[in-house]
Coordinates of N, CA and C in Angstrom, one line a residue:
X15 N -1.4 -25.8 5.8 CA -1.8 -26.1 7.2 C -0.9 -27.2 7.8
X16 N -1.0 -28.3 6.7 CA 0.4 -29.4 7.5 C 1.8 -29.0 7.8
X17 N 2.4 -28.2 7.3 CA 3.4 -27.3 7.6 C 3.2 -26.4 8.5
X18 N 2.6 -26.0 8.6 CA 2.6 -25.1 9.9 C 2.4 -25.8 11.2
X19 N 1.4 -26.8 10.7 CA 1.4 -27.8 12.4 C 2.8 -28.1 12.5
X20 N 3.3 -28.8 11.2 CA 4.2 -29.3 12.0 C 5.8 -28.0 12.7
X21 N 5.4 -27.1 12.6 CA 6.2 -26.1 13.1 C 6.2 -25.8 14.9
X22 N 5.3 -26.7 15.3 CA 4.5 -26.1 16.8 C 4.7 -27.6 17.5
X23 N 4.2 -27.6 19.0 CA 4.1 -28.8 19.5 C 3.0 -28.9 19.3
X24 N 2.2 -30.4 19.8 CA 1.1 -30.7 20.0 C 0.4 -29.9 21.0
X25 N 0.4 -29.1 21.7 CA -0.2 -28.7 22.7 C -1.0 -27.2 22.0
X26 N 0.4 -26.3 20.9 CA -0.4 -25.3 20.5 C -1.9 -25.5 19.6
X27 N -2.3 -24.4 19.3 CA -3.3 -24.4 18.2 C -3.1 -23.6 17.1
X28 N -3.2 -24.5 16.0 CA -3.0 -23.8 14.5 C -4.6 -23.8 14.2
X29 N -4.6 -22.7 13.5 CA -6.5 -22.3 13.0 C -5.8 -22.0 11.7
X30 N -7.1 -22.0 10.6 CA -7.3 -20.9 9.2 C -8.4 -20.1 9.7
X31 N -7.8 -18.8 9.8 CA -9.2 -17.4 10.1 C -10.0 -17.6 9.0
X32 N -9.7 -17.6 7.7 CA -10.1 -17.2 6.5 C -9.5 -16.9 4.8
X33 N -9.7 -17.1 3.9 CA -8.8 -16.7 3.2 C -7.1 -17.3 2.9
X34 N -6.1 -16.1 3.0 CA -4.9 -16.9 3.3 C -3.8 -16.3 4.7
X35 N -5.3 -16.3 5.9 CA -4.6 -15.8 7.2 C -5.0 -16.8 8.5
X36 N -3.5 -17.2 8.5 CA -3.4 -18.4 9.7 C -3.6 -17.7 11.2
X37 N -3.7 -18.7 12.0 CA -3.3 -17.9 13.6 C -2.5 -19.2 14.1
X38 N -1.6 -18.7 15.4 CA -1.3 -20.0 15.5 C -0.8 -19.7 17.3
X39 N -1.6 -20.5 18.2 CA -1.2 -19.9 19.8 C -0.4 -20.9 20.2
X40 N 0.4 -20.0 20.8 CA 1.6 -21.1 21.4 C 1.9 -20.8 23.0
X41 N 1.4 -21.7 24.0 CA 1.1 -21.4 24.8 C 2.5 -21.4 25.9
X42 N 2.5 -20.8 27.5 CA 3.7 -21.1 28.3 C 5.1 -20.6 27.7
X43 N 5.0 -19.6 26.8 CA 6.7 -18.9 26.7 C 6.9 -18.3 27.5
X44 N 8.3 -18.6 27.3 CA 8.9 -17.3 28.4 C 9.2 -15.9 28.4
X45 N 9.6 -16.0 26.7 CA 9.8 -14.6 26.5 C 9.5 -14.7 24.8
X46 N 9.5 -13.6 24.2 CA 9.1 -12.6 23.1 C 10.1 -14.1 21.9
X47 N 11.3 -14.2 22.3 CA 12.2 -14.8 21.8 C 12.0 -16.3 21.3
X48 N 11.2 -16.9 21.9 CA 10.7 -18.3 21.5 C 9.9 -18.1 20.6
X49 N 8.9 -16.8 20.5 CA 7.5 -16.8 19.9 C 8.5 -16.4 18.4
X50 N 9.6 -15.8 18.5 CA 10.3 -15.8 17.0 C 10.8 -17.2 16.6
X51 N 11.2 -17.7 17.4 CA 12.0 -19.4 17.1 C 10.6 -19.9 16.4
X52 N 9.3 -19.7 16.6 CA 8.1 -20.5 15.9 C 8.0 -19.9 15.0
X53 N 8.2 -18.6 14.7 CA 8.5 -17.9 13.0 C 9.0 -18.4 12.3
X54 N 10.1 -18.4 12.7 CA 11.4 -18.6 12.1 C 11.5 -19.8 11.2
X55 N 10.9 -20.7 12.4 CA 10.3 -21.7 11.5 C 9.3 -22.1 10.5
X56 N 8.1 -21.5 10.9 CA 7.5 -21.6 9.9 C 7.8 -21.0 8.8
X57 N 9.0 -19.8 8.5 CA 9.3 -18.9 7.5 C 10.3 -20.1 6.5
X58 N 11.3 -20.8 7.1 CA 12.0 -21.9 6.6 C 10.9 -23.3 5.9
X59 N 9.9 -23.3 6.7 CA 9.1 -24.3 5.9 C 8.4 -23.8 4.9
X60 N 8.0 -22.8 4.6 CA 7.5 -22.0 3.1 C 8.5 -21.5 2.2
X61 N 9.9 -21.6 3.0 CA 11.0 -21.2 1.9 C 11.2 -22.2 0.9
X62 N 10.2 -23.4 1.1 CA 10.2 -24.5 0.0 C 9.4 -24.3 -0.4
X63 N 9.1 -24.6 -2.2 CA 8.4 -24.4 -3.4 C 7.1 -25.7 -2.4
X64 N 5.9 -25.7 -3.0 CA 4.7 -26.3 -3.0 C 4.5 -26.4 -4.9
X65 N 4.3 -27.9 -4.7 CA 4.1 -28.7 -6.3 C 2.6 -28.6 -6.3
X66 N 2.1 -28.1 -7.4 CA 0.3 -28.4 -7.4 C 0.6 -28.7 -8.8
X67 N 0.0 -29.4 -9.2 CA -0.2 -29.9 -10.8 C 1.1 -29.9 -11.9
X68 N 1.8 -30.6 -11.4 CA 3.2 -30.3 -12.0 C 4.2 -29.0 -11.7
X69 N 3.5 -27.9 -10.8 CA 4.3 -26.6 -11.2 C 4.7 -26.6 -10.0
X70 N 5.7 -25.3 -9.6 CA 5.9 -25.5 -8.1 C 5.7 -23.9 -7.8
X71 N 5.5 -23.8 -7.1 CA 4.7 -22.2 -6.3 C 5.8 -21.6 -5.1
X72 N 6.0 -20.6 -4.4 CA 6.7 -20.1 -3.3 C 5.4 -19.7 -2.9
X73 N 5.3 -19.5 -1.9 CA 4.3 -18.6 -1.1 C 5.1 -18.1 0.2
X74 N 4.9 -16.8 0.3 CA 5.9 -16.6 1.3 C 4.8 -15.8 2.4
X75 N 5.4 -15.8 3.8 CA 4.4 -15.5 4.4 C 4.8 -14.6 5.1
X76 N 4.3 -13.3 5.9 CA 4.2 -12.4 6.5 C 3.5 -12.5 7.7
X77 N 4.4 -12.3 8.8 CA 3.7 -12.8 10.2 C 3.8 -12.0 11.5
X78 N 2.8 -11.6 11.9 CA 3.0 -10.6 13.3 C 2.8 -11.5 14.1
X79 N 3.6 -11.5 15.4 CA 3.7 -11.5 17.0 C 3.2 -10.6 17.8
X80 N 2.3 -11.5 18.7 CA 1.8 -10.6 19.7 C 1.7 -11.5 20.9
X81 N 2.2 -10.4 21.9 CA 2.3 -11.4 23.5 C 1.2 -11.1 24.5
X82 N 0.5 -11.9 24.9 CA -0.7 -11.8 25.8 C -0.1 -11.3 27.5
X83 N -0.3 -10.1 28.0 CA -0.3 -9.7 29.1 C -1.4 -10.1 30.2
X84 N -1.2 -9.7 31.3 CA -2.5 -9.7 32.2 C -3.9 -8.6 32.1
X85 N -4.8 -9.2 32.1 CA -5.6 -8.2 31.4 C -6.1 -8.3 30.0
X86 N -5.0 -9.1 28.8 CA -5.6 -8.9 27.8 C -6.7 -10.0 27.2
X87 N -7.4 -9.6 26.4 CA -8.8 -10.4 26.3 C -8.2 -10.8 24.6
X88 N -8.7 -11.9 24.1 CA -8.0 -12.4 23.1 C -8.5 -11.6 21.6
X89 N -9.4 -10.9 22.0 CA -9.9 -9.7 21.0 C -8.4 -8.7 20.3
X90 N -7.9 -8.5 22.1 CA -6.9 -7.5 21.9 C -5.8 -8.2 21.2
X91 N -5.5 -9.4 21.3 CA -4.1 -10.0 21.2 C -4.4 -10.7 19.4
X92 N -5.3 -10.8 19.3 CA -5.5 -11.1 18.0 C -5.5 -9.6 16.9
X93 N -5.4 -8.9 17.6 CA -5.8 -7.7 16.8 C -4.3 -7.0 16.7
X94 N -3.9 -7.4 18.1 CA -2.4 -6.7 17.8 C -1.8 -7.2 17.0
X95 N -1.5 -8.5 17.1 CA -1.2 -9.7 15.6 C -1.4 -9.2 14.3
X96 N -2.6 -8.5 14.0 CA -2.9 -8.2 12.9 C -2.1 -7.1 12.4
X97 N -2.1 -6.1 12.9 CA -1.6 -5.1 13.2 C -0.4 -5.3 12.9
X98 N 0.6 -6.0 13.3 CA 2.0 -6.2 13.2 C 2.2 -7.2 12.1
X99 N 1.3 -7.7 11.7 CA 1.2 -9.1 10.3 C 1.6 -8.0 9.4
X100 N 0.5 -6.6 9.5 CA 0.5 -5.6 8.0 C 1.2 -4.8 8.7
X101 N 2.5 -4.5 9.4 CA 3.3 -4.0 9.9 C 4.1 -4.4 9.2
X102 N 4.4 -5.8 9.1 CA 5.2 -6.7 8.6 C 5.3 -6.9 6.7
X103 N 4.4 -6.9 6.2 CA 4.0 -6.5 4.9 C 4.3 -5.2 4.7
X104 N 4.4 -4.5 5.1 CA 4.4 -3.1 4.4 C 5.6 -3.1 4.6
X105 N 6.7 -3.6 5.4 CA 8.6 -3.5 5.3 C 9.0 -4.3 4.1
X106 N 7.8 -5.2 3.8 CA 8.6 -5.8 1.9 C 7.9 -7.6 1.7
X107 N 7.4 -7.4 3.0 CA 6.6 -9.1 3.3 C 7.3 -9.9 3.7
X108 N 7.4 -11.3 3.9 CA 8.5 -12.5 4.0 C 8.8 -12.2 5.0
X109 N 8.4 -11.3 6.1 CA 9.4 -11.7 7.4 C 8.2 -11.5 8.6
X110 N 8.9 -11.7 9.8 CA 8.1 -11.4 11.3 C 8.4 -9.9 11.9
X111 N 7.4 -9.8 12.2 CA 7.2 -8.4 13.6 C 6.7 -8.3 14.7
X112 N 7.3 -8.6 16.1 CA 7.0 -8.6 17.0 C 6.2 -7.2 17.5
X113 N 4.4 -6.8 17.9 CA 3.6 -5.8 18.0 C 4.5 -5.4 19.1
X114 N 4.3 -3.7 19.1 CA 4.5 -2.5 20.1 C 3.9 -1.9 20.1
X115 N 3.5 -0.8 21.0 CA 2.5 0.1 21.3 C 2.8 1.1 20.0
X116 N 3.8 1.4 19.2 CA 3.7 2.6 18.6 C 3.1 2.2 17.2
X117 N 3.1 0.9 17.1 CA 2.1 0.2 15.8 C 0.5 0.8 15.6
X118 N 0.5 0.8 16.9 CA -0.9 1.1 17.2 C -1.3 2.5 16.8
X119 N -0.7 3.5 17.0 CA -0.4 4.8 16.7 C -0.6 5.0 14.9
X120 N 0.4 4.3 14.7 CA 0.7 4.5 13.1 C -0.2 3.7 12.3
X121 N -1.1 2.6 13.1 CA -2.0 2.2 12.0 C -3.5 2.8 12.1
X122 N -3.5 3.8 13.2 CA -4.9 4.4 13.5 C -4.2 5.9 12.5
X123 N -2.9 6.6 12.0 CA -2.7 7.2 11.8 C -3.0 7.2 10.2
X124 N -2.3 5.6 9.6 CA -2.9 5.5 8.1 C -4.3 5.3 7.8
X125 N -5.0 4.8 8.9 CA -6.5 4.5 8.7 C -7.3 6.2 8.3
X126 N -6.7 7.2 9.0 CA -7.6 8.3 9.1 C -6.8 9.3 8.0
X127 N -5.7 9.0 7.4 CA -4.9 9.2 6.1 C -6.1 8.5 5.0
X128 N -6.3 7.3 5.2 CA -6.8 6.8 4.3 C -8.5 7.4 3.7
X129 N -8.9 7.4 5.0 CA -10.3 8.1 4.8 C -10.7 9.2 4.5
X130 N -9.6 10.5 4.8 CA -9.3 11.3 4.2 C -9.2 11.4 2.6
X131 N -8.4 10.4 2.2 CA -7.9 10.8 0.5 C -9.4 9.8 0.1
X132 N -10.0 8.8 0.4 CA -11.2 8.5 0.0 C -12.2 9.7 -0.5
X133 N -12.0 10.5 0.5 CA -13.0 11.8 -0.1 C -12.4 13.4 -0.6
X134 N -11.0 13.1 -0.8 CA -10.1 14.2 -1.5 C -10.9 14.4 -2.8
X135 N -11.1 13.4 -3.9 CA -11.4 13.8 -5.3 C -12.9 14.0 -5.0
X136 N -13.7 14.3 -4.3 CA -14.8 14.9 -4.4 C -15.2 16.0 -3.5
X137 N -14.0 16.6 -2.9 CA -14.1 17.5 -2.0 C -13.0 18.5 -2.3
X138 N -12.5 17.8 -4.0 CA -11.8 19.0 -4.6 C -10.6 19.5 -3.7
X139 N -9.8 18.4 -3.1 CA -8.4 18.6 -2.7 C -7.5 18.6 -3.4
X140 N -8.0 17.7 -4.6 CA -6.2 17.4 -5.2 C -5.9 18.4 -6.5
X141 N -4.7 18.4 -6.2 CA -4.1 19.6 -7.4 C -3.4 19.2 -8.4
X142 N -3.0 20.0 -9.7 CA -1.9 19.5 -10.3 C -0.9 20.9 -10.4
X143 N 0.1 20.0 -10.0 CA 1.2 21.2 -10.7 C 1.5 21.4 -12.0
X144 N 2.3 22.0 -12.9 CA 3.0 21.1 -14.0 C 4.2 21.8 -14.1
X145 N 4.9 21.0 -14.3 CA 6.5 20.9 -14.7 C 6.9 21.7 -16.3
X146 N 7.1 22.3 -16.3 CA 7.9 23.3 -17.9 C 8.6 22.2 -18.5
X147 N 8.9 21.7 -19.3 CA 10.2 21.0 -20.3 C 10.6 22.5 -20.9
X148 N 11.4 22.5 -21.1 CA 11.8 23.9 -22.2 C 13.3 23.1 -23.2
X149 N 12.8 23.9 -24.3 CA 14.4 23.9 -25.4 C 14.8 24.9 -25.0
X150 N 16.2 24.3 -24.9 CA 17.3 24.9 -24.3 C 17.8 25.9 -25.6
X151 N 17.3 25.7 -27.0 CA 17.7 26.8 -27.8 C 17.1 28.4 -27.6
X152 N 15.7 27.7 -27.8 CA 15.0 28.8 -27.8 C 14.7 29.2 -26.5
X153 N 14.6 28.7 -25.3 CA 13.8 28.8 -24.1 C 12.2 28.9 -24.4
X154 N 12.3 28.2 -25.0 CA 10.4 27.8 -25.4 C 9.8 26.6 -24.7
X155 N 8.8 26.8 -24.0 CA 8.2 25.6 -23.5 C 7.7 25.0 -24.0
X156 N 8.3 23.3 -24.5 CA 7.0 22.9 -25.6 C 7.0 21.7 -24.8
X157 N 6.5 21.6 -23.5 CA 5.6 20.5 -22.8 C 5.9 20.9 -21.6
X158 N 4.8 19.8 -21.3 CA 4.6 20.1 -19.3 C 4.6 19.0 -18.9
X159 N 4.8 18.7 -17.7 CA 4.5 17.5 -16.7 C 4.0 17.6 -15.7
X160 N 2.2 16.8 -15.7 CA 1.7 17.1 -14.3 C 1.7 16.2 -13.5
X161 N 1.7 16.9 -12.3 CA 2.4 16.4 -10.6 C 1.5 16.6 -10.2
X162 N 1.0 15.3 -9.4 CA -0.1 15.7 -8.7 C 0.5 16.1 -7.1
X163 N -0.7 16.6 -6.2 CA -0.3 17.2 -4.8 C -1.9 17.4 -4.4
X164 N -1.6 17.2 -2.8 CA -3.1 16.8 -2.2 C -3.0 18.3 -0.9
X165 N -3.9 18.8 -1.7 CA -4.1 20.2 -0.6 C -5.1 19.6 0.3
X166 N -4.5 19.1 1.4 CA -5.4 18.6 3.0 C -5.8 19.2 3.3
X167 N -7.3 19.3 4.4 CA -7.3 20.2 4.6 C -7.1 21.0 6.4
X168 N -6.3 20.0 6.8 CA -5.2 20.3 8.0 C -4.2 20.1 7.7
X169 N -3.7 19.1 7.1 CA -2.0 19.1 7.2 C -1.0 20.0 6.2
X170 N -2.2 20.8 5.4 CA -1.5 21.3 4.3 C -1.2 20.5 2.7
X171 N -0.5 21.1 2.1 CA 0.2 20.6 1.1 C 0.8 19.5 1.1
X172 N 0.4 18.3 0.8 CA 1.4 17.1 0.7 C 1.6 16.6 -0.7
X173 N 3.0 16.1 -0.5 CA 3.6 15.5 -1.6 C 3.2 14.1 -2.3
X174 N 3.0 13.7 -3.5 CA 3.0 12.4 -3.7 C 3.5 10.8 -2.7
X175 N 4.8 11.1 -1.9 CA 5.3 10.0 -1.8 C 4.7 10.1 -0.2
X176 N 3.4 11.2 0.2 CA 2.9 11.0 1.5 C 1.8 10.2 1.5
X177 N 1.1 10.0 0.2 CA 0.1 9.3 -0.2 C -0.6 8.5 -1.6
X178 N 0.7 8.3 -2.1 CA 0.6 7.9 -3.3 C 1.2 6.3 -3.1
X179 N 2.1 5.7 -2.0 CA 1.8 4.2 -1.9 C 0.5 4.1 -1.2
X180 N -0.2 4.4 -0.3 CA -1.6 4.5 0.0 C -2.1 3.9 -0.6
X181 N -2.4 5.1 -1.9 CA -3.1 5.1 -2.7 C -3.3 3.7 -4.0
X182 N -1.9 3.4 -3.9 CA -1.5 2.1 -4.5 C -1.8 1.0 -4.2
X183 N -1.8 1.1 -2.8 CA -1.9 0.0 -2.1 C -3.3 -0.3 -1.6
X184 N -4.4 0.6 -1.6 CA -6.1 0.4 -1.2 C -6.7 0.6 -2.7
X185 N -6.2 0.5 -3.5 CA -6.8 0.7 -5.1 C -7.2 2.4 -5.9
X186 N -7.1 2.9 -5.0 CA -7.5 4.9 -5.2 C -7.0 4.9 -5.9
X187 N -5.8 4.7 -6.1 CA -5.2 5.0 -7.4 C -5.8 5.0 -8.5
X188 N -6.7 4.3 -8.5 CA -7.4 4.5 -9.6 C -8.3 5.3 -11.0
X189 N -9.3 5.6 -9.6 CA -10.1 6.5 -9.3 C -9.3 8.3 -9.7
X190 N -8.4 8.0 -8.7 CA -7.4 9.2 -8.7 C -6.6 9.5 -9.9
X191 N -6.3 8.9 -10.2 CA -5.4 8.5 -11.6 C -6.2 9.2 -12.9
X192 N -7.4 8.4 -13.0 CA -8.4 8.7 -13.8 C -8.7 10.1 -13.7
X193 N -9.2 10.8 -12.8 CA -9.1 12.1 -12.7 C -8.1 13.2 -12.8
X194 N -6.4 12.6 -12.1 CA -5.7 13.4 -13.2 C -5.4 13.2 -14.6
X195 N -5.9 12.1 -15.0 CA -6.0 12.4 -16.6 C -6.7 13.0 -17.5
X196 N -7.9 13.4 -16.6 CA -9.1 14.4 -17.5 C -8.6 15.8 -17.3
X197 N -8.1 15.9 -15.8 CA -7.3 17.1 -15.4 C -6.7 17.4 -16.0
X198 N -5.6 17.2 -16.4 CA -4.4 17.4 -17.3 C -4.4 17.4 -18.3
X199 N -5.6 16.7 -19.0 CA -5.9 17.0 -20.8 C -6.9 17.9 -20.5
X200 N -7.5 18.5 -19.5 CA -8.6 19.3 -19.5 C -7.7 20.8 -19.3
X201 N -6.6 21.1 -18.6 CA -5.7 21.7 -18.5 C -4.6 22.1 -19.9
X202 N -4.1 21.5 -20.2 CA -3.8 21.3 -21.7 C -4.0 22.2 -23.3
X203 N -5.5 21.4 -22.9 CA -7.0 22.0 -23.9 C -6.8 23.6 -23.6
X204 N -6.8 24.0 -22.5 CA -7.3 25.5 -22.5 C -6.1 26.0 -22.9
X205 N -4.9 25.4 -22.3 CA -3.5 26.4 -23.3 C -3.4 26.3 -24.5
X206 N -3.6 25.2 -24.9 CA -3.6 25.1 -26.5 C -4.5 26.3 -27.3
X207 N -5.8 26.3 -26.4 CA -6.2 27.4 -27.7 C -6.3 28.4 -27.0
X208 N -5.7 28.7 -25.8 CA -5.2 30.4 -25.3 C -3.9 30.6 -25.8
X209 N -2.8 29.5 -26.6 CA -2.2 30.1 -26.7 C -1.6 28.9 -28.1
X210 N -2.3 29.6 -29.1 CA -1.9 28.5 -30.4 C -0.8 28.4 -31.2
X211 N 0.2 27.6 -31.4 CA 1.3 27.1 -32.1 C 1.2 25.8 -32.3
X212 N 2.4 25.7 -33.4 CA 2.4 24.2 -34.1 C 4.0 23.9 -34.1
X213 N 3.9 22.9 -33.7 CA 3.0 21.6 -32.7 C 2.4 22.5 -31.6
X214 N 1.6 21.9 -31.5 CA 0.9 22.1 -30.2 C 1.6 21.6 -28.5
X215 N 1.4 22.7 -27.4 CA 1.9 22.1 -26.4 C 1.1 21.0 -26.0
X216 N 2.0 20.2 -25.2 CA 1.6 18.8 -25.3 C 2.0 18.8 -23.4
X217 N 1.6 17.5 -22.7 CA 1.0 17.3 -21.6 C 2.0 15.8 -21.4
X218 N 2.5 15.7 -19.9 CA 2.9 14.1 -19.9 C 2.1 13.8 -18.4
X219 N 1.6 12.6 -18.6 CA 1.1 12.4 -17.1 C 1.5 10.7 -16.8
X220 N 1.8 11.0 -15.5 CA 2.5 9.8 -15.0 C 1.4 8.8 -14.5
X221 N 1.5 7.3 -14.6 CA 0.3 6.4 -14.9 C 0.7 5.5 -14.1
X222 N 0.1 5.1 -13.1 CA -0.2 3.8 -12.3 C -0.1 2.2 -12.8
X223 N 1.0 1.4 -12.3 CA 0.5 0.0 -12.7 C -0.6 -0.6 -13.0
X224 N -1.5 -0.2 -12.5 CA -2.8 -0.5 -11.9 C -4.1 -0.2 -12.6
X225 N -3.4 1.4 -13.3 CA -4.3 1.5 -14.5 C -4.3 0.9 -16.0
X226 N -3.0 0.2 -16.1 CA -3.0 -0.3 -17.1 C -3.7 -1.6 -17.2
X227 N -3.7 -1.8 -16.1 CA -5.1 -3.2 -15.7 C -6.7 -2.7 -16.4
X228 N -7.0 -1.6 -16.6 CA -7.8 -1.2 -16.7 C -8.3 -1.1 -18.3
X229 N -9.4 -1.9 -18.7 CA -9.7 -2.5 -20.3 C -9.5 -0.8 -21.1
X230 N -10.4 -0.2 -20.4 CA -10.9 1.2 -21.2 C -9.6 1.7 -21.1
X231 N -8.5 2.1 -20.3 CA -7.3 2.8 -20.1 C -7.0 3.6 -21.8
X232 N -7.1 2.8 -22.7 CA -6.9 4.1 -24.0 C -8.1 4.5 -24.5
X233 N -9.2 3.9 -24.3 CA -9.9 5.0 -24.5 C -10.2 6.3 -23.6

C-alpha cells in the first residue's frame, strides 16, 4: 500500500478492494498516456524484492486501465479495469492493459466457454481419441495414447488447446482429468480381454500439474 501511494499525487485515491486487488483513481488526465506513466510506476516499485522475516519476496503485479467517459457510472469503469487486469494476466502477468471494447467481447466469450465445459463431463461431451504407438518391426500396436476432445454441442469438435488452458486455469482440470483416467483405463480393460496377448496393450494418459497436487492421485 505505501508503495503504491507513493506512486500517485496526493489528490488521487489508492484503496485495497480485497485480497491482493488494489484500485487506484487518478483524477484530471488528459489522455490514456499518463494513466500508463502511473503503471509504469507502480510496475518499477514492485520490481523491488519486499524483505519479510529475513527473506525477500517479488510480487509482481498485473494491472488494467480503464478511462471514465461521459456517461459512465463507476460500476462500469471499475469493471472495465477488471476486465483488462485479467486481460493483462492471461498475456503472462507483470504488465498493464489499457480496456477496449473488444475485451468485453472476449471475456463474456470465455465466461460462456467456461460454463459450458462446467457441464461437459456430465452431459457426456468429452471424448477420447487414442493414438496407435506401433513397432516398426512388426507393425503391431503395443500401446495407445488418449487425447482428449470436447464434442460441443454447437461449435462442434474442439481440440484440447481450445479448452484445456481454461480448464487449467478455473481448476476443471481436475475433475476432467480424473475422468479421463477411468476413461482410458476403462477403455484399455475392454481391449485387453477382446483381444489378449502378452504383454498386454497398455494405455498412456497425459496428467495435469494440478493433479499431482492431488493426495489420492496413485490410488
Amino acid at each position: 500500500a505505501t508503495r503504491l501511494r507513493s506512486c500517485v499525487r496526493e489528490e488521487s485515491t489508492v484503496a485495497r478492494l480485497g485480497g491482493d486487488e488494489f484500485v487506484i483513481l487518478v483524477e484530471h488526465l488528459s489522455s490514456d498516456v499518463e494513466a500508463v506513466l502511473v503503471a509504469e510506476r507502480v510496475e518499477k516499485q514492485f520490481s523491488k524484492a519486499f524483505k519479510l522475516s529475513g527473506r525477500e519476496f517479488i510480487v509482481t503485479t498485473s494491472i488494467g486501465i480503464a478511462l471514465s467517459e461521459a456517461g459512465h457510472d463507476a460500476e462500469k469503469i471499475m469493471r472495465d479495469a477488471d476486465i483488462a487486469m485479467y486481460s493483462a494476466k492471461g498475456r503472462g502477468k507483470a504488465q498493464h492493459i489499457v480496456f477496449d471494447a473488444s475485451m468485453q467481447t472476449d471475456t463474456l466469450a470465455r465466461l460462456v466457454l467456461e460454463n459450458d465445459l462446467r457441464h461437459a463431463i456430465e452431459r457426456h461431451e468429452l471424448r477420447l481419441h487414442y493414438q496407435p504407438i506401433v513397432r516398426l518391426e512388426t507393425g503391431e500396436v503395443i500401446e495407445v495414447e488418449a487425447l482428449l476432445r470436447w464434442q460441443h454441442p454447437t461449435r462442434g469438435l474442439l481440440a484440447p488447446m481450445v479448452f484445456i488452458p481454461l480448464a487449467e486455469e478455473t481448476g476443471l482440470i481436475v475433475p476432467i482429468g480424473g475422468w479421463v483416467l477411468k476413461e482410458a483405463c476403462r477403455q484399455v480393460a475392454s481391449w485387453q480381454a477382446a483381444f489378449p496377448r502378452n504383454p498386454p496393450l497398455t494405455v498412456s494418459v497425459n496428467l495435469s500439474p494440478r493433479q499431482f497436487q492431488q493426495p489420492n492421485l496413485v490410488e
